Coordinates of C-alpha atoms in Angstrom, one line a residue:
X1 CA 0.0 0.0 0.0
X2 CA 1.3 3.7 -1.1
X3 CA 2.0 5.4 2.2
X4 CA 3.1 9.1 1.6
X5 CA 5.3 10.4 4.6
X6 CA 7.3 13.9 4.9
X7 CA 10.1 12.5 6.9
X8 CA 13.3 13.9 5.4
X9 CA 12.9 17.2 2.9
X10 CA 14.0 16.7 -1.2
X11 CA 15.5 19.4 -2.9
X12 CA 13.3 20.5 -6.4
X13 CA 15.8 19.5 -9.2
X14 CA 16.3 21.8 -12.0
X15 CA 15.3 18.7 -14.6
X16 CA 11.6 18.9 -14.7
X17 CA 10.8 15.4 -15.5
X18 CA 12.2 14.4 -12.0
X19 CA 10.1 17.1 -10.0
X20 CA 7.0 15.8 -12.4
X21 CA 7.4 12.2 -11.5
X22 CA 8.0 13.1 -7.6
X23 CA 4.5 14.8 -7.9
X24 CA 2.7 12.5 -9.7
X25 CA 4.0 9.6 -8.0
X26 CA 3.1 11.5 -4.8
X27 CA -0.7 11.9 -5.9
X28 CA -0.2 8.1 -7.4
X29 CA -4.4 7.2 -7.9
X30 CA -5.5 10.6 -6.6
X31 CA -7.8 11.0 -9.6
X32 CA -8.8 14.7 -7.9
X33 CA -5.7 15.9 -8.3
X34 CA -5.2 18.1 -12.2
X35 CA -1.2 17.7 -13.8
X36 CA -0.7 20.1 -16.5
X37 CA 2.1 20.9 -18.9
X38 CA 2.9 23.7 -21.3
X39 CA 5.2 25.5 -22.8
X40 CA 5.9 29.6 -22.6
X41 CA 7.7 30.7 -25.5
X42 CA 5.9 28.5 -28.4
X43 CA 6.5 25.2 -29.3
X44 CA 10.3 25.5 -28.7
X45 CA 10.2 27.7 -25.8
X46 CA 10.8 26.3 -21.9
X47 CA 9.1 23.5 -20.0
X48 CA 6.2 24.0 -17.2
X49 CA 4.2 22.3 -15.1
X50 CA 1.7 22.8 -12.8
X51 CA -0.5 21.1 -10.1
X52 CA -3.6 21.6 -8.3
X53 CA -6.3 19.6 -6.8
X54 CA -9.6 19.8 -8.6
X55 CA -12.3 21.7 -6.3
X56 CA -9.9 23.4 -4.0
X57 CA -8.6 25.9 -6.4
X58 CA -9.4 28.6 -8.3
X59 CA -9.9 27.5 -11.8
X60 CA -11.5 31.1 -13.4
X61 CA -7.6 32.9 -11.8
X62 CA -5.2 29.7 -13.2
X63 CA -6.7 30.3 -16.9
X64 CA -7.4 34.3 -17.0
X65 CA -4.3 35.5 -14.8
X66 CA -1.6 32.6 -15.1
X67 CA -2.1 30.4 -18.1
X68 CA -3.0 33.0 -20.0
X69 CA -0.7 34.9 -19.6
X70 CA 2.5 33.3 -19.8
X71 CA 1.5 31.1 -22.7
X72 CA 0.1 34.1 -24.6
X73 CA 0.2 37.4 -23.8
X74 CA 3.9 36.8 -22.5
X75 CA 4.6 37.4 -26.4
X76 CA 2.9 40.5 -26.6
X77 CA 4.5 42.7 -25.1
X78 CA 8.2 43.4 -23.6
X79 CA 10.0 41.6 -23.0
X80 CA 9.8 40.2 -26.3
X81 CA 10.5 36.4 -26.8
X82 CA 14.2 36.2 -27.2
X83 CA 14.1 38.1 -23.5
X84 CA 11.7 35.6 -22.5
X85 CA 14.0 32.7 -23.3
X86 CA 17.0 34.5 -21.6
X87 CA 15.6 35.5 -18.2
X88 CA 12.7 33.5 -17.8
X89 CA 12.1 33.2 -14.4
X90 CA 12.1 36.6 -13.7
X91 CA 9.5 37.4 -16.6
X92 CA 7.7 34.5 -15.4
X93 CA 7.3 36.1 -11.5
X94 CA 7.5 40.0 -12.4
X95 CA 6.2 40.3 -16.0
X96 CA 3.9 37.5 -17.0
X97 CA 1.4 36.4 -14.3
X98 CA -1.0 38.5 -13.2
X99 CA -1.7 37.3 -9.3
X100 CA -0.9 39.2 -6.0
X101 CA 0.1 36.2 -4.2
X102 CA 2.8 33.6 -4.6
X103 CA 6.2 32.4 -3.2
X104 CA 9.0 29.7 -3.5
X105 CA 9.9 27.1 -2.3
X106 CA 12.6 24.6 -2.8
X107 CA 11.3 21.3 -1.0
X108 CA 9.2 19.4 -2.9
X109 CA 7.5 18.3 0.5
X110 CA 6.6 21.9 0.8
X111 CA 5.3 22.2 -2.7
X112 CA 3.0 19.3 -2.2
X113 CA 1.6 20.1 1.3
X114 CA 0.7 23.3 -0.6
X115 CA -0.8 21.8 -3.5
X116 CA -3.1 20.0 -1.0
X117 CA -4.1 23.5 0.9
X118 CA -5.7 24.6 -2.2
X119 CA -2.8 26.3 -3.6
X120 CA -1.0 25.4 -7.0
X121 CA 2.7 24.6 -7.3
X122 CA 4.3 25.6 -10.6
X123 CA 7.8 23.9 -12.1
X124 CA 9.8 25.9 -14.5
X125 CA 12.6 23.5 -16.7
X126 CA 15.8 24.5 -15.5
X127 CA 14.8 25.8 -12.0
X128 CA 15.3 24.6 -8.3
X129 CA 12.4 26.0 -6.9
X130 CA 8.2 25.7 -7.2
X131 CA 6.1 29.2 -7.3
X132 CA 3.7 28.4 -5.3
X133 CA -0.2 30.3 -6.5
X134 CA -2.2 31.2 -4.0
X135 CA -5.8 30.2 -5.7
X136 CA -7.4 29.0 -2.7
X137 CA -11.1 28.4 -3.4
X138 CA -13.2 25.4 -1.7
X139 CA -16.6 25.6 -1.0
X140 CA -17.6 27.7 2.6
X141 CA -20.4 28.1 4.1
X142 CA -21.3 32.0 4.8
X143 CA -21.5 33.5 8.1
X144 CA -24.6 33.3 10.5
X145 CA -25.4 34.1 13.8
X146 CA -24.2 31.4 15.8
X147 CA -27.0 28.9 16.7
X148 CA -25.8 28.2 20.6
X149 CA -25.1 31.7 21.3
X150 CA -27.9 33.8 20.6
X151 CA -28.2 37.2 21.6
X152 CA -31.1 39.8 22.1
X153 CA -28.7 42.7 21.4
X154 CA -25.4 42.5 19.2
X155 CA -23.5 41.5 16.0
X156 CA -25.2 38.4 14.0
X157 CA -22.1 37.2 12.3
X158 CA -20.6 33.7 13.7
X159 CA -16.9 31.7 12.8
X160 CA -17.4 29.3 9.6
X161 CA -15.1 26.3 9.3
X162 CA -12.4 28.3 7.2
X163 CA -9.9 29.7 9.0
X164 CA -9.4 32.8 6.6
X165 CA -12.5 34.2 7.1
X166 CA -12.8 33.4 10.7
X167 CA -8.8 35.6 11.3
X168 CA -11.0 38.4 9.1
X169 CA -13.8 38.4 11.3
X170 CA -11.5 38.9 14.1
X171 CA -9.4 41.6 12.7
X172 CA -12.4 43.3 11.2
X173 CA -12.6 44.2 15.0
X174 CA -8.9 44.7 15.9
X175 CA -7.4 47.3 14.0
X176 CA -4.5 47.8 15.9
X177 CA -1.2 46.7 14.6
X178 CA -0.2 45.0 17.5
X179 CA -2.7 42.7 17.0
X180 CA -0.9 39.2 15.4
X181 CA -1.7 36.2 13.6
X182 CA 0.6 33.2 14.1
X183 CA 0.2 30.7 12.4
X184 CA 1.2 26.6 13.0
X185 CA 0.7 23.4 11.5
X186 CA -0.8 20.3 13.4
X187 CA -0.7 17.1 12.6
X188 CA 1.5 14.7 10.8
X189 CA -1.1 13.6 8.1
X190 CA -3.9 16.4 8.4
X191 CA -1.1 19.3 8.5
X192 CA -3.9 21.7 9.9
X193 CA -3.5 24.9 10.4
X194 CA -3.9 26.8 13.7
X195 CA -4.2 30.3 14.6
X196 CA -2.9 32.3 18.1
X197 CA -4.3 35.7 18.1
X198 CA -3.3 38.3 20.4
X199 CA -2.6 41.4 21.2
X200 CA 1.8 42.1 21.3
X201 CA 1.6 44.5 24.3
X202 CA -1.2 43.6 26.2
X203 CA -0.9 39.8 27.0
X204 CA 0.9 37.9 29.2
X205 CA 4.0 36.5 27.5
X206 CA 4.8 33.7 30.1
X207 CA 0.6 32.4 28.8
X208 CA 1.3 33.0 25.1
X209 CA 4.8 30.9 25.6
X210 CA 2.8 28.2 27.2
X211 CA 0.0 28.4 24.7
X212 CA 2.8 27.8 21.7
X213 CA 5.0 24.9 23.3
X214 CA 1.3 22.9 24.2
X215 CA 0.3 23.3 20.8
X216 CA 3.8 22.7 19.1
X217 CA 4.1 19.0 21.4
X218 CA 0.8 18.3 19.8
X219 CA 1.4 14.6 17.8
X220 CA -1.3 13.1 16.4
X221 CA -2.0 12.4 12.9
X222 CA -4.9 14.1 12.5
X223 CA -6.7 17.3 13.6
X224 CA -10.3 17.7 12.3
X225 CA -11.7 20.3 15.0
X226 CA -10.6 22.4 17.7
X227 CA -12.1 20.0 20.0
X228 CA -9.0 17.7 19.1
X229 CA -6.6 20.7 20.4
X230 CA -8.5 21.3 23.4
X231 CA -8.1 18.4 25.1
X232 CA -4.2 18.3 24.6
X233 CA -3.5 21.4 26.2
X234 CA -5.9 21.6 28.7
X235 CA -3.7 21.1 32.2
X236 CA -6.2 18.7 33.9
X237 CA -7.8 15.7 32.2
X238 CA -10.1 14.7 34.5
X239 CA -12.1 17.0 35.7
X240 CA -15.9 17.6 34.9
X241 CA -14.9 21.5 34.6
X242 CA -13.6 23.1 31.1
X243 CA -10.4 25.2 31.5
X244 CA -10.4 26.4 28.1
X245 CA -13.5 28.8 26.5
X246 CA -15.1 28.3 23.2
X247 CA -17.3 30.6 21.6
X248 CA -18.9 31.0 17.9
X249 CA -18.5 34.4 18.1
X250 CA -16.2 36.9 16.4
X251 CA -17.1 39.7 19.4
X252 CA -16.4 37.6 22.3
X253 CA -12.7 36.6 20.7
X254 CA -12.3 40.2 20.1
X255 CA -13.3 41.0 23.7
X256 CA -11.2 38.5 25.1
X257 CA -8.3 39.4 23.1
X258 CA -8.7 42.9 24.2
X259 CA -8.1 41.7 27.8
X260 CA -5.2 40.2 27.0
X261 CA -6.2 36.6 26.5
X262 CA -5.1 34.1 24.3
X263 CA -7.6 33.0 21.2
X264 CA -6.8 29.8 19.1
X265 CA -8.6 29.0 15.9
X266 CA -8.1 25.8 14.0
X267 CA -9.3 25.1 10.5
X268 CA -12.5 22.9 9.5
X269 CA -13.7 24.4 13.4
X270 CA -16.2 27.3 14.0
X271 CA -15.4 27.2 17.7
X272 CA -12.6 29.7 18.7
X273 CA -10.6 28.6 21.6
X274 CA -9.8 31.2 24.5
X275 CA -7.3 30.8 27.6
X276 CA -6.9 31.9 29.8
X277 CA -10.2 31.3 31.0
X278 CA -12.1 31.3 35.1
X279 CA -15.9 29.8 35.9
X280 CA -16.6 33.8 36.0
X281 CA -16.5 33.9 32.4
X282 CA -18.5 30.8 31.4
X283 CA -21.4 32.8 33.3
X284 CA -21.1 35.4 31.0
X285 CA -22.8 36.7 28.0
X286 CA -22.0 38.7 25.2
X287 CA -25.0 41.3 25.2
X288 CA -23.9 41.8 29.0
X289 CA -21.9 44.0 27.5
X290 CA -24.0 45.7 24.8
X291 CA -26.9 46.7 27.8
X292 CA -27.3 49.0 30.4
X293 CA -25.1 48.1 33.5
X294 CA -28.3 47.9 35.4
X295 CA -30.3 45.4 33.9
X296 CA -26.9 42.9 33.2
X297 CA -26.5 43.0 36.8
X298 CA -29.8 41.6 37.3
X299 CA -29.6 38.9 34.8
X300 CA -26.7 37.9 35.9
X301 CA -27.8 37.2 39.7
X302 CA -30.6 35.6 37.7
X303 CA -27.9 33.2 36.4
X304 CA -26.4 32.8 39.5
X305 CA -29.6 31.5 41.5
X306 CA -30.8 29.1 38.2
X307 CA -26.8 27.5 38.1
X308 CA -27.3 26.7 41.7
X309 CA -30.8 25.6 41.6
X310 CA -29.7 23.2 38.4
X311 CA -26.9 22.1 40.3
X312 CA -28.6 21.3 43.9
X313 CA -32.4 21.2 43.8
X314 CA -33.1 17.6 43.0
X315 CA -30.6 16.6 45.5
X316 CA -31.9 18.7 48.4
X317 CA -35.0 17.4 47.4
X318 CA -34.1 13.9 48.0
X319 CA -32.2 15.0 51.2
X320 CA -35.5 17.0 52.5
X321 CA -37.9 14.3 52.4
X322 CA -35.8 11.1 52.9
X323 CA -33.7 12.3 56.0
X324 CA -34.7 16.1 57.4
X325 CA -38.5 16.3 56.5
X326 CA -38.9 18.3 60.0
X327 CA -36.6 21.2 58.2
X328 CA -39.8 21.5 55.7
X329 CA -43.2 23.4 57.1
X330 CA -46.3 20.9 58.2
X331 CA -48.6 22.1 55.6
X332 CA -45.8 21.5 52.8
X333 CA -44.4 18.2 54.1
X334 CA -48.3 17.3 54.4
X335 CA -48.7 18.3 50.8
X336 CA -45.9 16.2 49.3
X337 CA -46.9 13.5 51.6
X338 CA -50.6 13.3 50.0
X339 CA -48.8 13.4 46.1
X340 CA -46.9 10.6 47.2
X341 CA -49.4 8.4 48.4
X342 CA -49.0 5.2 46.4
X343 CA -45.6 6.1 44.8
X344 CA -43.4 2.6 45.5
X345 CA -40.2 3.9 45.0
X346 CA -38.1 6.3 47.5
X347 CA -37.5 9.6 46.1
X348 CA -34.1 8.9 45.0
X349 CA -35.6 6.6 42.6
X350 CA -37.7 8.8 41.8
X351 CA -35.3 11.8 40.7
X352 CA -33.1 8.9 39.2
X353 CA -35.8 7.9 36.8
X354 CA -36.9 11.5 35.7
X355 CA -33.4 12.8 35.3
X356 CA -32.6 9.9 32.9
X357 CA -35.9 10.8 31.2
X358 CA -34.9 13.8 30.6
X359 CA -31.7 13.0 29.6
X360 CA -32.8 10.9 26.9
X361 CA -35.1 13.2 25.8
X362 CA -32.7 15.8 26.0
X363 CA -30.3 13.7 23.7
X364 CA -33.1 12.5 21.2
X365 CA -34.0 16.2 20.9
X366 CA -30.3 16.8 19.7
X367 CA -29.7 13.9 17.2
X368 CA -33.2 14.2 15.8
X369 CA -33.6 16.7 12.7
X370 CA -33.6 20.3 14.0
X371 CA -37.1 21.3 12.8
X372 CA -38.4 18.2 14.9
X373 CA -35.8 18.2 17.9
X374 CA -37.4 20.7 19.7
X375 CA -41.0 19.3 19.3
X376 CA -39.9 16.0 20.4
X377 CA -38.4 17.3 23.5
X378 CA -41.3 19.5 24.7
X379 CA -43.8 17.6 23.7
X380 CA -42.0 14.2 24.7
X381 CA -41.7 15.7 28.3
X382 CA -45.1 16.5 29.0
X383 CA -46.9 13.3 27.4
X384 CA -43.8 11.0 29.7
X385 CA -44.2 13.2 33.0
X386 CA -48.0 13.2 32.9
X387 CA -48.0 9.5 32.0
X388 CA -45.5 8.9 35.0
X389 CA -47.6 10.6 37.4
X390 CA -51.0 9.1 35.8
X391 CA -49.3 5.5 36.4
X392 CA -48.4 6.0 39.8
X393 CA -44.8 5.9 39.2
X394 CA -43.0 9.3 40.1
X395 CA -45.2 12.4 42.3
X396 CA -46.4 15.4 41.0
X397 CA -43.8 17.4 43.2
X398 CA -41.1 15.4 41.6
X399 CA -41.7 16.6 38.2
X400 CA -42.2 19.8 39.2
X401 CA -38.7 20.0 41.1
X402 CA -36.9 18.0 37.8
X403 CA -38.8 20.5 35.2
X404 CA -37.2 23.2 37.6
X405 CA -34.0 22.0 37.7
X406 CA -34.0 21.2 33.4
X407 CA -35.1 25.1 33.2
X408 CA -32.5 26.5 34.9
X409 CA -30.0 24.3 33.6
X410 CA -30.5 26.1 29.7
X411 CA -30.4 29.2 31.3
X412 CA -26.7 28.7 31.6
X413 CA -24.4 30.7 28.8
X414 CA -22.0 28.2 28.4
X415 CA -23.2 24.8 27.2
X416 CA -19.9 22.6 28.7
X417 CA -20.3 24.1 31.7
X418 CA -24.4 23.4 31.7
X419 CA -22.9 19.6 31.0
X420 CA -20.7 19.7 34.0
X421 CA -23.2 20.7 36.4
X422 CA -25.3 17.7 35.2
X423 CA -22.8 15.1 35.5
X424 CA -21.8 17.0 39.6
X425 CA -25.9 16.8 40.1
X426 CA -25.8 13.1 39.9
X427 CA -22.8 13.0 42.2
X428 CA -24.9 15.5 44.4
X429 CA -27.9 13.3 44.7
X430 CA -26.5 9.7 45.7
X431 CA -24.6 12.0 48.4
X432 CA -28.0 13.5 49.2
X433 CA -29.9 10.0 49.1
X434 CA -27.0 7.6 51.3
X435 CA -26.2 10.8 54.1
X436 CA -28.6 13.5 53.5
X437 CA -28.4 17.0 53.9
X438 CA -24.6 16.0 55.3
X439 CA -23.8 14.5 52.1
X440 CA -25.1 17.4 49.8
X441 CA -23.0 19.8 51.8
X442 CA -20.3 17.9 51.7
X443 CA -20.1 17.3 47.7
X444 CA -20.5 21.1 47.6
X445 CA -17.4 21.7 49.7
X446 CA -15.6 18.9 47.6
X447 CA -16.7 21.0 44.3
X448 CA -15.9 23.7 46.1
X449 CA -12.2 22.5 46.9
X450 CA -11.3 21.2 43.3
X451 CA -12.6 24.6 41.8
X452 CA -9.7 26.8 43.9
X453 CA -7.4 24.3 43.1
X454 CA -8.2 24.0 39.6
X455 CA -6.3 26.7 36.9
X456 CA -6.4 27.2 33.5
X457 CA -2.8 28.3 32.3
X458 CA -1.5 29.9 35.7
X459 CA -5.0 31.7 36.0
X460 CA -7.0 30.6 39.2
X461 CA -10.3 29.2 38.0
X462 CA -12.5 31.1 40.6
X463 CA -10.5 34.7 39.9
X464 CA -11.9 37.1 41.2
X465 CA -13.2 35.7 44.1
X466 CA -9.9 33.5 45.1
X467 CA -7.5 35.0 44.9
X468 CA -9.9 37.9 46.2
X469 CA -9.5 41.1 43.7
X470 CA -11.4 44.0 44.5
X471 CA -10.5 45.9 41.2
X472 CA -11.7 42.4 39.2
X473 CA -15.2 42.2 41.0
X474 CA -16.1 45.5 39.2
X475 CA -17.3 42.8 36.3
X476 CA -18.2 38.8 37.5
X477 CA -21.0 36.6 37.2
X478 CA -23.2 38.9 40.0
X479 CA -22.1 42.1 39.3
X480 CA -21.3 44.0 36.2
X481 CA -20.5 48.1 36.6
X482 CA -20.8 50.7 33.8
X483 CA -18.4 51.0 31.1
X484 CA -16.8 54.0 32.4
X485 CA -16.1 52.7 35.7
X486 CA -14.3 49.5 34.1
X487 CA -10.7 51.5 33.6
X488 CA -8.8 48.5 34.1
X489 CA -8.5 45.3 32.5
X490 CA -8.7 42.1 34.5
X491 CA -6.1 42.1 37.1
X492 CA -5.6 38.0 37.4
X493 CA -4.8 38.3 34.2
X494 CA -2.0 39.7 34.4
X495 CA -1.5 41.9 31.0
X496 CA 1.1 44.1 30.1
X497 CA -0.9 46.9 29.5
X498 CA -3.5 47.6 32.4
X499 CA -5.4 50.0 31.7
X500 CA -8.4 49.4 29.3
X501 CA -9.2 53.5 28.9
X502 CA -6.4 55.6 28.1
X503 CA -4.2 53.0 28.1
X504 CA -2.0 52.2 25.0
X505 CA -0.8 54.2 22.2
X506 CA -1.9 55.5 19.0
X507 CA -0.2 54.5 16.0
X508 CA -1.3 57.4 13.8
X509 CA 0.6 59.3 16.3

């Protein structure tokens, strides 16, 4: 079996038969892949050749701006042919094709791993290097407003799975020169690209080094979303909590990056990566930003009381009325004592069976096509919990408490962190349902614990609040003050430049 590997670098020859066989024999059965020869000159003129793969490149640019004119028009006008013959390769680069973007190379290893980007390698006779054409053109799909991070108020455009447009997006919003696009390849088949945006004198350098040398140790073969990258730099593996952000959107990169964070975008993704990231931040949205200080202060306490009720309710439920029903007031305790007359299971069981349910539904409602999803979840709710409680199997109160908790579990921003708190809820109610009340607490301290321990690149994951930064709690998950009192950006951060108003310099200066 052909196996193609980029091992050890080869030199382009000058003899163009060898660099055509090296090619072809590289793309051996790739029937995708166009091989074309010509001459420039006429019949008797030099030898060229040029490769491309068939739906990735610009076809319209290779006849109208390079074909064309080198086989043709190059005899036209000056030089005439006779100058042509002499000095062809620089006629060939400054005279002849008409495209704004091209360089050499002289590995042939480099001049296929273009060829497969999209671009098109070009071989003159008698010369050691490939002009590689940038005529990058694949299929995209255009921006929309991203589908998990809707907003009320703020910019509608979302990342696409090209990482071109996606940098554009992002600079569309940064026009500072001190603003940078690096750019690395991943993975020893896929050779994907990756991109570390920041800004040069605002973010920490000892980060932006880390960021670099997790992302350079990277080996794997292949790299087909940023989910892949992810998971190799993140510091701890097993924890339920994400240490890196992702986002859809082009504002909350730019946002971050004006903080002096670290954003990572990797081709065939529309989810940016951003690190340094805390649990503050996941509780965030980004029309906090676009209101009136005012109103995001209330939504965000909003957000606050639903995480916790998401996170706790089903297991203080199961505490309440298994081990501490004296803690709950006689004409309530009598209440939920009528709507489980007849129930035979405990109300551990109980949660255990409607939480699944849920999760089921919540899954089926995410595989299923979209225009159906979301019927099938409501609608598959209602019809199970009314059955349940019509067949005696779970109480009324119990669907009420799991409807509760499934509520204020969407009203979280950040969907991986939503997921976490489901999988600690679980924890939360066996501990509630073996030691009540006692147990509950204590998986809250032991979440608790793991959180301040827990960092994502040097950052403490529960910044503001521990460390405790009184210049940082200007803008967290309660609290959000106008614009004009948010001089600063975030201390824990540590960026170079600290103040957000007045701070840095203008170039046109």
């Amino acid at each position: 079996m052909h196996e193609q590997k980029f091992e050890s670098a080869t030199t382009i020859s000058e003899i163009i038969d060898d660099n055509i066989s090296k090619v072809k024999n590289a793309f051996m059965d790739s029937n995708d892949v166009v091989f074309r020869e010509f001459n420039i000159g006429g019949p008797e003129g030099h030898r060229m050749f040029l490769s491309y793969i068939d739906g990735m490149a610009d076809k319209i640019l290779l006849n109208d701006f390079v074909l064309m004119p080198l086989m043709l028009k190059a005899r036209e006008v000056k030089p005439d042919l006779e100058d042509i013959r002499n000095s062809l390769i620089d006629a060939t680069k400054n005279s002849a094709m008409a495209v704004t973007d091209f360089k050499e190379v002289d590995q042939i290893e480099d001049a296929l791993l273009a060829i497969m980007a999209g671009e098109t390698a070009l071989f003159i006779d008698g010369y050691n290097k490939a002009i590689i054409i940038a005529t990058r053109l694949w299929p995209a799909r255009n921006t929309s407003e991203p589908s998990a991070e809707t907003v009320i108020r703020g910019p509608r455009d979302g990342f696409v799975e090209t990482i071109r447009f996606n940098t554009a997006l992002v600079r569309r919003r940064i026009r500072d020169t001190r603003f940078k696009v690096k750019q690395i390849r991943v993975g020893t088949r896929s050779k994907t690209d990756i991109a570390i945006m920041y800004i040069d004198d605002i973010v920490d350098k000892r980060v932006l080094q880390k960021v670099e040398e997790k992302i350079k140790s990277i080996n794997i073969d292949a790299v087909l979303d940023s989910g892949y990258v992810q998971q190799f730099i993140e510091e701890k593996q097993f924890t339920p909590f994400p240490q890196i952000q992702t986002t859809e959107r082009p504002d909350v990169v730019a946002g971050a990056v004006y903080e002096g964070r670290v954003a990572i975008i990797v081709d065939n993704s529309p989810f940016a990566l951003i690190v340094p990231t805390t649990l503050n931040a996941f509780f965030q949205s980004a029309e906090d930003y676009y209101s009136r200080s005012s109103i995001t202060t209330f939504v965000r306490f909003l957000r606050l009381m639903v995480g916790t009720l998401s996170l706790v309710a089903p297991s203080l439920y199961i505490a309440l009325t298994s081990y501490h029903p004296g803690i709950i007031p006689n004409k309530l305790i009598l209440s939920i004592a009528a709507t489980r007359e007849g129930i035979p299971f405990p109300a551990f069981i109980e949660a255990i069976i409607m939480e699944l349910t849920l999760e089921f539904l919540r899954e089926a409602g995410v595989r299923l096509p979209r225009p159906i999803g979301s019927t099938i979840g409501i609608v598959g709710g209602i019809v199970i919990g009314q059955a349940a409680v019509s067949a005696g199997i779970v109480s009324p109160i119990m669907v009420v408490v799991v409807a509760i908790t499934a509520i204020s579990s969407f009203a979280i921003p950040n969907y991986e962190v939503a997921t976490s708190f489901r999988l600690i809820r679980f924890i939360l109610m066996i501990l509630g349902a073996i030691y009540g009340l006692y147990g509950v607490v204590l998986g809250c301290m032991a979440t608790l614990i793991h959180l301040v321990n827990l960092k994502s690149f040097g950052t403490p994951y529960l910044a503001p609040m521990a460390p405790f930064s009184m210049e940082d709690m200007k803008d967290t998950f309660i609290l959000k003050l106008p614009w004009k009192y948010l001089k600063k950006r975030p201390i824990h951060l540590d960026p170079e430049d600290v103040l957000r108003q007045g701070g840095g310099e203008d170039d046109s200066k």
